[in-house]
JSON list of C-alpha atoms in Angstrom, two decimals:
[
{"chain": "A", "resi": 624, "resn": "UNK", "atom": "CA", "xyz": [-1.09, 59.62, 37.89]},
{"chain": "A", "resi": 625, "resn": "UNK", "atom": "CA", "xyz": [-3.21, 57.37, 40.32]},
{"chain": "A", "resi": 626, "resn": "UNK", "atom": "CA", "xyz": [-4.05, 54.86, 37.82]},
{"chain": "A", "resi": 627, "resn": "UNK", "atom": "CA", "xyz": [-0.62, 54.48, 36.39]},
{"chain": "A", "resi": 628, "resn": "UNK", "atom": "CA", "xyz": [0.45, 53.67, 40.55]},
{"chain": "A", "resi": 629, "resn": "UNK", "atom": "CA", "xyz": [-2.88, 51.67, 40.53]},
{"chain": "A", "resi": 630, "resn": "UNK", "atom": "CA", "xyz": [-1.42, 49.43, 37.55]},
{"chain": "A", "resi": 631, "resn": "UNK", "atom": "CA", "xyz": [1.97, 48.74, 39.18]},
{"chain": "A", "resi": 632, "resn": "UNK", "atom": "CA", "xyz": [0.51, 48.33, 42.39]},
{"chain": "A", "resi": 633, "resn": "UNK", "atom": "CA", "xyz": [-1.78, 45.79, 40.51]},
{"chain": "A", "resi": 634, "resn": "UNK", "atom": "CA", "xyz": [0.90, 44.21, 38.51]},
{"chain": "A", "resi": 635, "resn": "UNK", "atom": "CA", "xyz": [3.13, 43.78, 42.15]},
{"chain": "A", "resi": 636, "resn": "UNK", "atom": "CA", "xyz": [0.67, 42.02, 43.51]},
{"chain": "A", "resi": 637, "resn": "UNK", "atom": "CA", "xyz": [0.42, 39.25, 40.58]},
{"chain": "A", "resi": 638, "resn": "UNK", "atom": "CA", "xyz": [4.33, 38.68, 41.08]},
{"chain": "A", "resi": 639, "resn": "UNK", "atom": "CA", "xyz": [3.68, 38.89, 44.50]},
{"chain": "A", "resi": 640, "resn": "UNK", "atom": "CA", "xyz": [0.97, 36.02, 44.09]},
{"chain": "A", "resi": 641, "resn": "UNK", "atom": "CA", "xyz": [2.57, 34.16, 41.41]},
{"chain": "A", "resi": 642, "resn": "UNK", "atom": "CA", "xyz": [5.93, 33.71, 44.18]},
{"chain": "A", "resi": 643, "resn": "UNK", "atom": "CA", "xyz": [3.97, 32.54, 47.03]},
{"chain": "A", "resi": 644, "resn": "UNK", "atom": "CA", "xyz": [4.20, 29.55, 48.23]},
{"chain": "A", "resi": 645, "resn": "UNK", "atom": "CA", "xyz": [2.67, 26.96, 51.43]},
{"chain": "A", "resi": 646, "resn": "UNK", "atom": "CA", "xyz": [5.45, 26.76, 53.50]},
{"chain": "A", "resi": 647, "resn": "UNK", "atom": "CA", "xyz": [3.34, 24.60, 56.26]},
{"chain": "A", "resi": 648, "resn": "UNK", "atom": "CA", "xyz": [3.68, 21.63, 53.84]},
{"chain": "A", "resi": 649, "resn": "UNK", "atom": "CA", "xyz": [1.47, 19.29, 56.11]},
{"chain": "A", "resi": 650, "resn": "UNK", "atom": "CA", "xyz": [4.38, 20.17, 59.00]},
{"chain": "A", "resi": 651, "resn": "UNK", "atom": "CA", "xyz": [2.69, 21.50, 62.39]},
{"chain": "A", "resi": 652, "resn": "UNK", "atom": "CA", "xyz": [2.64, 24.91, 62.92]},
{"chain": "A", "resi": 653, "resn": "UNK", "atom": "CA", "xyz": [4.76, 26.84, 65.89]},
{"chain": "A", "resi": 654, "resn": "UNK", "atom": "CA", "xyz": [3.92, 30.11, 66.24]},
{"chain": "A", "resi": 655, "resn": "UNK", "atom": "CA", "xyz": [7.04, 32.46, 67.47]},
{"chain": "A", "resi": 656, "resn": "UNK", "atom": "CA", "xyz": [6.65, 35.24, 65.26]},
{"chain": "A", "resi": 657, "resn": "UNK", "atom": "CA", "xyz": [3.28, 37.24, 64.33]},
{"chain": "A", "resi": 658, "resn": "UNK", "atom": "CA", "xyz": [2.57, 39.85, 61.50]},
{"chain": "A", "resi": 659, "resn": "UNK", "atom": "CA", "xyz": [-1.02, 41.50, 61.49]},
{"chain": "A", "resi": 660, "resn": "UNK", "atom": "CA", "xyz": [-1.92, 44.23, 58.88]},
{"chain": "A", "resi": 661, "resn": "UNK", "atom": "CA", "xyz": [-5.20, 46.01, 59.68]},
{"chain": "A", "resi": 662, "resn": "UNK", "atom": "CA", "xyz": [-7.14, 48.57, 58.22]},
{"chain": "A", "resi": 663, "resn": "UNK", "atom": "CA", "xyz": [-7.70, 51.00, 60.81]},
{"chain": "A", "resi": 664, "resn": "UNK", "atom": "CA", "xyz": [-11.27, 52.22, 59.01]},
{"chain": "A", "resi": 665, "resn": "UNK", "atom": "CA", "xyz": [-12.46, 48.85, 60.00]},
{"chain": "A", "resi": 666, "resn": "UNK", "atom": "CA", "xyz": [-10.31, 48.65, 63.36]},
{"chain": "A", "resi": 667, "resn": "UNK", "atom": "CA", "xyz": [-9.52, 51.06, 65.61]},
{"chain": "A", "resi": 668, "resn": "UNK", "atom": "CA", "xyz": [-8.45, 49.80, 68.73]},
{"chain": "A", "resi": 669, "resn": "UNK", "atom": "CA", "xyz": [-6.08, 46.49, 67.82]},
{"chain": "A", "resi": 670, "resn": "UNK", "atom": "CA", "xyz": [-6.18, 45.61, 71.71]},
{"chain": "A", "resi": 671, "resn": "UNK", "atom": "CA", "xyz": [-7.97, 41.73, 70.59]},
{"chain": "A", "resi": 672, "resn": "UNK", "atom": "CA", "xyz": [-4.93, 41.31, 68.82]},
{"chain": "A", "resi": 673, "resn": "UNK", "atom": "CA", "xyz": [-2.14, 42.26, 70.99]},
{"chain": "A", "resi": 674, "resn": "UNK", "atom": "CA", "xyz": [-3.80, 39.83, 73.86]},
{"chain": "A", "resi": 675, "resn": "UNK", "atom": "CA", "xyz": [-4.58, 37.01, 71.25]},
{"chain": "A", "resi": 676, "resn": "UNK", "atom": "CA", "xyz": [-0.58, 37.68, 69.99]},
{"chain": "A", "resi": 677, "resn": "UNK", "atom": "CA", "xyz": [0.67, 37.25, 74.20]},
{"chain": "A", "resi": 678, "resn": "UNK", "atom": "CA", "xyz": [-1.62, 34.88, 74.74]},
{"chain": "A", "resi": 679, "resn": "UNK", "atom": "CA", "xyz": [1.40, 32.02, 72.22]},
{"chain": "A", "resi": 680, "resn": "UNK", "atom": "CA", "xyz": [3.51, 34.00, 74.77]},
{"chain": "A", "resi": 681, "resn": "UNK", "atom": "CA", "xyz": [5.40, 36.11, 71.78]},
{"chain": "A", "resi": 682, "resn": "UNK", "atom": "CA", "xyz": [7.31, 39.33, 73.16]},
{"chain": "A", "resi": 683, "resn": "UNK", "atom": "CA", "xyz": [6.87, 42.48, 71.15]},
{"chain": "A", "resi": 684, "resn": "UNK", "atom": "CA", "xyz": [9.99, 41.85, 69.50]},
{"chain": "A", "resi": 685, "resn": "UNK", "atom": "CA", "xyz": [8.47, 38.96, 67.70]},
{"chain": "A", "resi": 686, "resn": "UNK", "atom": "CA", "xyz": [5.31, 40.49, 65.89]},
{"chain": "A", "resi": 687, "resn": "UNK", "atom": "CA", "xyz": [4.06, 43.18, 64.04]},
{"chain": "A", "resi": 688, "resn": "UNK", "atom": "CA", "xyz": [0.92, 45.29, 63.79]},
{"chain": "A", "resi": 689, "resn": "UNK", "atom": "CA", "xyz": [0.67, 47.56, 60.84]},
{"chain": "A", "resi": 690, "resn": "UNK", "atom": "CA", "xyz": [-2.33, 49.85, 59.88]},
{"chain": "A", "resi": 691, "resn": "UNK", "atom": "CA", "xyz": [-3.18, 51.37, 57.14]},
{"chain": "A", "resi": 692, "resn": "UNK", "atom": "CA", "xyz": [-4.54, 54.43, 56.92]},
{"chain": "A", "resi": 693, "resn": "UNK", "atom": "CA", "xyz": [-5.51, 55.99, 53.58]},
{"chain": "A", "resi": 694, "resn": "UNK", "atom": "CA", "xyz": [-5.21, 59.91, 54.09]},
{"chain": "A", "resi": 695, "resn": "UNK", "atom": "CA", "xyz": [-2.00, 59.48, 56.10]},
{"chain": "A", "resi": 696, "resn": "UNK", "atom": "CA", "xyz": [-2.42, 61.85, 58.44]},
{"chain": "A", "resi": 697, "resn": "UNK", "atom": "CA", "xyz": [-0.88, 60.43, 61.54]},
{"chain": "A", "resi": 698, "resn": "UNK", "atom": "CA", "xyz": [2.11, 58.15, 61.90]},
{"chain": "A", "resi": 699, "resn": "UNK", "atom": "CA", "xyz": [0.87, 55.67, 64.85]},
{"chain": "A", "resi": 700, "resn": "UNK", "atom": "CA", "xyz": [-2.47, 55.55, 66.44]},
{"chain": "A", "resi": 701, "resn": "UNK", "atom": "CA", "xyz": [-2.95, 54.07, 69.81]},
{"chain": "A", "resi": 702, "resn": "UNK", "atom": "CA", "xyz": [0.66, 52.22, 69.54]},
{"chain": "A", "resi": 703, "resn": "UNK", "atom": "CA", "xyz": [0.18, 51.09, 65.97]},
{"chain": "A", "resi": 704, "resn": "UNK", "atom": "CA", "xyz": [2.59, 52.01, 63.42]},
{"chain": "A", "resi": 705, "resn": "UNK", "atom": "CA", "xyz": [0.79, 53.15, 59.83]},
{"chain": "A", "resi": 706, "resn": "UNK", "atom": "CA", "xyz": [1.23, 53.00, 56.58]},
{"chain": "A", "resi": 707, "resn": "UNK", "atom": "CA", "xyz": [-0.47, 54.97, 53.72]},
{"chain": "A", "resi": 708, "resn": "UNK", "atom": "CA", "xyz": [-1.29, 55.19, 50.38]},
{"chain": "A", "resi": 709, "resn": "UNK", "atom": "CA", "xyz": [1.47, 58.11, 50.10]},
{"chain": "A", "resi": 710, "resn": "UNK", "atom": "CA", "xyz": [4.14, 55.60, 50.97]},
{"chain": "A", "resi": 711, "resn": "UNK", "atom": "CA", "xyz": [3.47, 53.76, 47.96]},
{"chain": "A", "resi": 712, "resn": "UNK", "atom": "CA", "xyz": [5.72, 54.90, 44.90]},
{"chain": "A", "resi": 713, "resn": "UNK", "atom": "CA", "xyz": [4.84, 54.43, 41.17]},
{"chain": "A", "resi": 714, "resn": "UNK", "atom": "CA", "xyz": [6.89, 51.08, 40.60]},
{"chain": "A", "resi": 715, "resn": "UNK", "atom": "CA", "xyz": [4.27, 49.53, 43.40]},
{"chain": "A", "resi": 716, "resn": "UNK", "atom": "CA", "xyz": [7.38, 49.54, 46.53]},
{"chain": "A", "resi": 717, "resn": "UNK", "atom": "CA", "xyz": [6.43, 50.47, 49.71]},
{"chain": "A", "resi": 718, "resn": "UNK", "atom": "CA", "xyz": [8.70, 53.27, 50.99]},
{"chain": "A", "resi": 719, "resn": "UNK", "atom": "CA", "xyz": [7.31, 52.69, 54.68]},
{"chain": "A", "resi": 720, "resn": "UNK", "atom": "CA", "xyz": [9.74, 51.29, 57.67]},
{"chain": "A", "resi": 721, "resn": "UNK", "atom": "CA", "xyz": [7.20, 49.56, 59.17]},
{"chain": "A", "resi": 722, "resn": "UNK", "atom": "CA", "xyz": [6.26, 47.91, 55.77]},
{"chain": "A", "resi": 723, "resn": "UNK", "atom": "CA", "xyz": [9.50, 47.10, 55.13]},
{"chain": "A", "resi": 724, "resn": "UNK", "atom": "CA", "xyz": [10.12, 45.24, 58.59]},
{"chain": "A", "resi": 725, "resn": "UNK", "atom": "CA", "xyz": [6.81, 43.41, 57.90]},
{"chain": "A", "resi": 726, "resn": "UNK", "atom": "CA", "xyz": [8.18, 42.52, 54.41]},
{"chain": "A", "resi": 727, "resn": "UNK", "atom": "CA", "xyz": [11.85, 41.16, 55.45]},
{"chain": "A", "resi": 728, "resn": "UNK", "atom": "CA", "xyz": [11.08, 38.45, 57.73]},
{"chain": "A", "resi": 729, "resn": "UNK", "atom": "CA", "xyz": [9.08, 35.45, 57.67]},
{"chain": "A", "resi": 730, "resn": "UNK", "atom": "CA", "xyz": [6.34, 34.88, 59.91]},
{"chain": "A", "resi": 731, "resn": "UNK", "atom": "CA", "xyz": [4.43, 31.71, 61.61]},
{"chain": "A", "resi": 732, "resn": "UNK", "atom": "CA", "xyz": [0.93, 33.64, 60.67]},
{"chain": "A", "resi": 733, "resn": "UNK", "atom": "CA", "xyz": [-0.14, 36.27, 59.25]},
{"chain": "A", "resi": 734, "resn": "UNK", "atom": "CA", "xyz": [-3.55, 37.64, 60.18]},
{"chain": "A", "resi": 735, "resn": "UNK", "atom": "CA", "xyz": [-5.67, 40.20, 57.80]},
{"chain": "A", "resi": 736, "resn": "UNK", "atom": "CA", "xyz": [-7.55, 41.76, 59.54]},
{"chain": "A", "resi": 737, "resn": "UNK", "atom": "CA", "xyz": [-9.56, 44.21, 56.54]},
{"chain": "A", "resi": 738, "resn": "UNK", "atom": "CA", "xyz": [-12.75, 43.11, 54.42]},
{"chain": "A", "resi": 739, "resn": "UNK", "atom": "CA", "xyz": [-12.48, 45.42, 51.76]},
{"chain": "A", "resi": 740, "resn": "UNK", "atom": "CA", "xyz": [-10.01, 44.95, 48.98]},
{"chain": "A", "resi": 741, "resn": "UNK", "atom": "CA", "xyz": [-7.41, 48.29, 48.91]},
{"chain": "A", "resi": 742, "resn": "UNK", "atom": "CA", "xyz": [-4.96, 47.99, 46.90]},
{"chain": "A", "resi": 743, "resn": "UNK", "atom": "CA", "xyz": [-2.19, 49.22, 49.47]},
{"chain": "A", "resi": 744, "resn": "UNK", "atom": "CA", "xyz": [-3.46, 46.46, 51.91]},
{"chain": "A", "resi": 745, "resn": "UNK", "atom": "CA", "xyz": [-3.51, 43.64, 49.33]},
{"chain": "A", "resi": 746, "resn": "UNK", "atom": "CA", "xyz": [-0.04, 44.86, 48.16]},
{"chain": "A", "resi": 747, "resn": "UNK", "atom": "CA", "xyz": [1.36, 44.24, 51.50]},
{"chain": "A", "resi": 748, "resn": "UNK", "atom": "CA", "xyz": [-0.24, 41.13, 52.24]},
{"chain": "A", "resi": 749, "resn": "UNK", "atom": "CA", "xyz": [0.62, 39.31, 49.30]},
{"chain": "A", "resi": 750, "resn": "UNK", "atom": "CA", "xyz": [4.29, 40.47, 49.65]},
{"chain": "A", "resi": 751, "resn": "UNK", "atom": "CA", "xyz": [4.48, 38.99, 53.52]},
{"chain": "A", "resi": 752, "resn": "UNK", "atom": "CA", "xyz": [6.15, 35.71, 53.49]},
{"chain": "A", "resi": 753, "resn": "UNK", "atom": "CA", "xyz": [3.82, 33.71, 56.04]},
{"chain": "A", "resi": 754, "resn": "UNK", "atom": "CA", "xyz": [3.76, 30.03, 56.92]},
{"chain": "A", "resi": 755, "resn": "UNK", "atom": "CA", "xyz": [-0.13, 30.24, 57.76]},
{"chain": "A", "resi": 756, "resn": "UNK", "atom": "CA", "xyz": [-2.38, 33.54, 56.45]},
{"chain": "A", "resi": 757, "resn": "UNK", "atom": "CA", "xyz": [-6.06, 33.94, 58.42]},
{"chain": "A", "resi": 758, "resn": "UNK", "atom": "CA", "xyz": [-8.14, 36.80, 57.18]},
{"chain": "A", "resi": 759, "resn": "UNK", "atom": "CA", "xyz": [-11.82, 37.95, 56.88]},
{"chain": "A", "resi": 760, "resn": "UNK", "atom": "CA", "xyz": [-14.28, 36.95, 54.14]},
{"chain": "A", "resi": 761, "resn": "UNK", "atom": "CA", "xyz": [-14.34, 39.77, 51.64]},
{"chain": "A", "resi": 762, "resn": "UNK", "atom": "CA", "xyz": [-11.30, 39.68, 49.88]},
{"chain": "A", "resi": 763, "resn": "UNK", "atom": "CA", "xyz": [-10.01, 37.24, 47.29]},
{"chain": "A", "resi": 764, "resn": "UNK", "atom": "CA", "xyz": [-9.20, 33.92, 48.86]},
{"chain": "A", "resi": 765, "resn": "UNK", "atom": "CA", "xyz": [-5.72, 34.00, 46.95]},
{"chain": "A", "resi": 766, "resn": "UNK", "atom": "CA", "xyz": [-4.96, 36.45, 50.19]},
{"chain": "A", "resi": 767, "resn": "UNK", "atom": "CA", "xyz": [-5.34, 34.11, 53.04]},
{"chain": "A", "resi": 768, "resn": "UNK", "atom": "CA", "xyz": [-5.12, 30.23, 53.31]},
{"chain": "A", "resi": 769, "resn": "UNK", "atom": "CA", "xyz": [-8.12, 30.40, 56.21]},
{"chain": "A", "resi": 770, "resn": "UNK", "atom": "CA", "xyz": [-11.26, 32.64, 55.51]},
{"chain": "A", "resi": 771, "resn": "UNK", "atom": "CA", "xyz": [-12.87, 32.95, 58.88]},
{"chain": "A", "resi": 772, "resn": "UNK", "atom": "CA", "xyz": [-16.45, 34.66, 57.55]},
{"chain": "A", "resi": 773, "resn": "UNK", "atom": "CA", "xyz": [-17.69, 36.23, 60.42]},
{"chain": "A", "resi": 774, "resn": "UNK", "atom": "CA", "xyz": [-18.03, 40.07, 61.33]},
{"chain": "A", "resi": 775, "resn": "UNK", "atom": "CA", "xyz": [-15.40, 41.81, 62.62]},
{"chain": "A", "resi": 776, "resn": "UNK", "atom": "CA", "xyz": [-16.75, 43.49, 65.28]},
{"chain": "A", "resi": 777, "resn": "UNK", "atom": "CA", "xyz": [-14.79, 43.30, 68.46]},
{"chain": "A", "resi": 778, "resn": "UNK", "atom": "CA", "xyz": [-12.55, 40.65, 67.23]},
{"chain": "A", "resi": 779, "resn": "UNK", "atom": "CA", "xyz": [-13.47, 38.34, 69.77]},
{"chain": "A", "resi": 780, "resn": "UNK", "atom": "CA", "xyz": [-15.43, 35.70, 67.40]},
{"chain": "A", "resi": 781, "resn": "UNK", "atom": "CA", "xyz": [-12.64, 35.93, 64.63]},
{"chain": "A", "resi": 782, "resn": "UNK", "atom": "CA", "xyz": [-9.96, 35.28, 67.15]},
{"chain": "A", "resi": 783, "resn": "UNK", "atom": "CA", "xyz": [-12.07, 32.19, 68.91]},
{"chain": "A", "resi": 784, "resn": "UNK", "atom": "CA", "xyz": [-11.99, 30.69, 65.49]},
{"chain": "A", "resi": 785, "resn": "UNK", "atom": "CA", "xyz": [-8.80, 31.48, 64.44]},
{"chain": "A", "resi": 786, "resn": "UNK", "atom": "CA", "xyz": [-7.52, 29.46, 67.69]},
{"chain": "A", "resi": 787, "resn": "UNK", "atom": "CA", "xyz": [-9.53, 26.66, 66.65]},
{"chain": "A", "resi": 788, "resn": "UNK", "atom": "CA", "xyz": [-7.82, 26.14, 63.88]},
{"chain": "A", "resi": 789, "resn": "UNK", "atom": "CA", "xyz": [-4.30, 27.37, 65.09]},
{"chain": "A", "resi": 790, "resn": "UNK", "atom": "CA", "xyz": [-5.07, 24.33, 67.88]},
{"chain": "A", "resi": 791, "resn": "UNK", "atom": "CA", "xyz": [-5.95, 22.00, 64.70]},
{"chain": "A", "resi": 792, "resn": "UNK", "atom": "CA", "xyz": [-2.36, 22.91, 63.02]},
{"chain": "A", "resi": 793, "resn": "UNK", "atom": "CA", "xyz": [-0.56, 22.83, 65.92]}
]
């Protein structure tokens, strides 16, 4: 039954692709609203991005941070809402809340914060309507409009990078 979910899932993500757009269009960028999705195997304390996210001066209201975590074991960790592969049903639709608030609204940015390519993280990025996408080398470029290639690590490098070029747009 897993590959049958890994075709959908697959076939999703093409739409998902196919739909996407660059809604920057040369305009400058004003970030009010934030939408992270991080694989908590690679991150486990998301701290880097909740002070990089109130350093624009956003309230909570105004961004989300999603993990994924593949067994599904817990529903949060540390704060952060998950998401798992269970939440994904055989059509390729998330059946998560979380996912589903990422997936409704539109967002300034949209930072990936995984390496690896899992399906159930690639799903939801490519379904998040973003004006700018940053992520990690790793994964298909298709995913993010700026690869910063530099380990994860703390998160402090990515994020001194990622303002560089936020600075650049802005």
């Amino acid at each position: 039954m897993r590959i049958f979910k890994n075709i959908a899932i697959k076939n999703r993500i093409k739409k998902n692709l196919k739909k996407r757009t660059n809604s920057l269009n040369g305009n400058k960028l004003q970030i009010q609203r934030v939408g992270c999705i991080v694989d908590i195997e690679e991150v486990s304390k998301v701290d880097f991005l909740k002070n990089f996210i109130k350093s624009y001066g956003i309230n909570s209201e105004n961004y989300v941070i999603l993990g994924y975590d593949e067994k599904g074991d817990d529903i949060q960790i540390e704060g952060v809402p998950l998401f798992a592969w269970k939440d994904i049903n055989y059509s390729g639709g998330i059946r998560n809340y979380h996912a589903d608030r990422l997936w409704e609204l539109e967002y300034d940015l949209l930072i990936n914060c995984f390496t690896r390519e899992k399906l159930p993280l690639l799903l939801l990025s490519s379904g998040v309507k973003a004006k700018l996408r940053i992520g990690l080398g790793g994964i298909d470029p298709a995913f993010n409009d700026v690869i910063i290639d530099t380990p994860l690590g703390d998160g402090s490098t990515f994020l001194e990078e990622a303002k560089k070029i936020i600075k650049t747009l802005q």
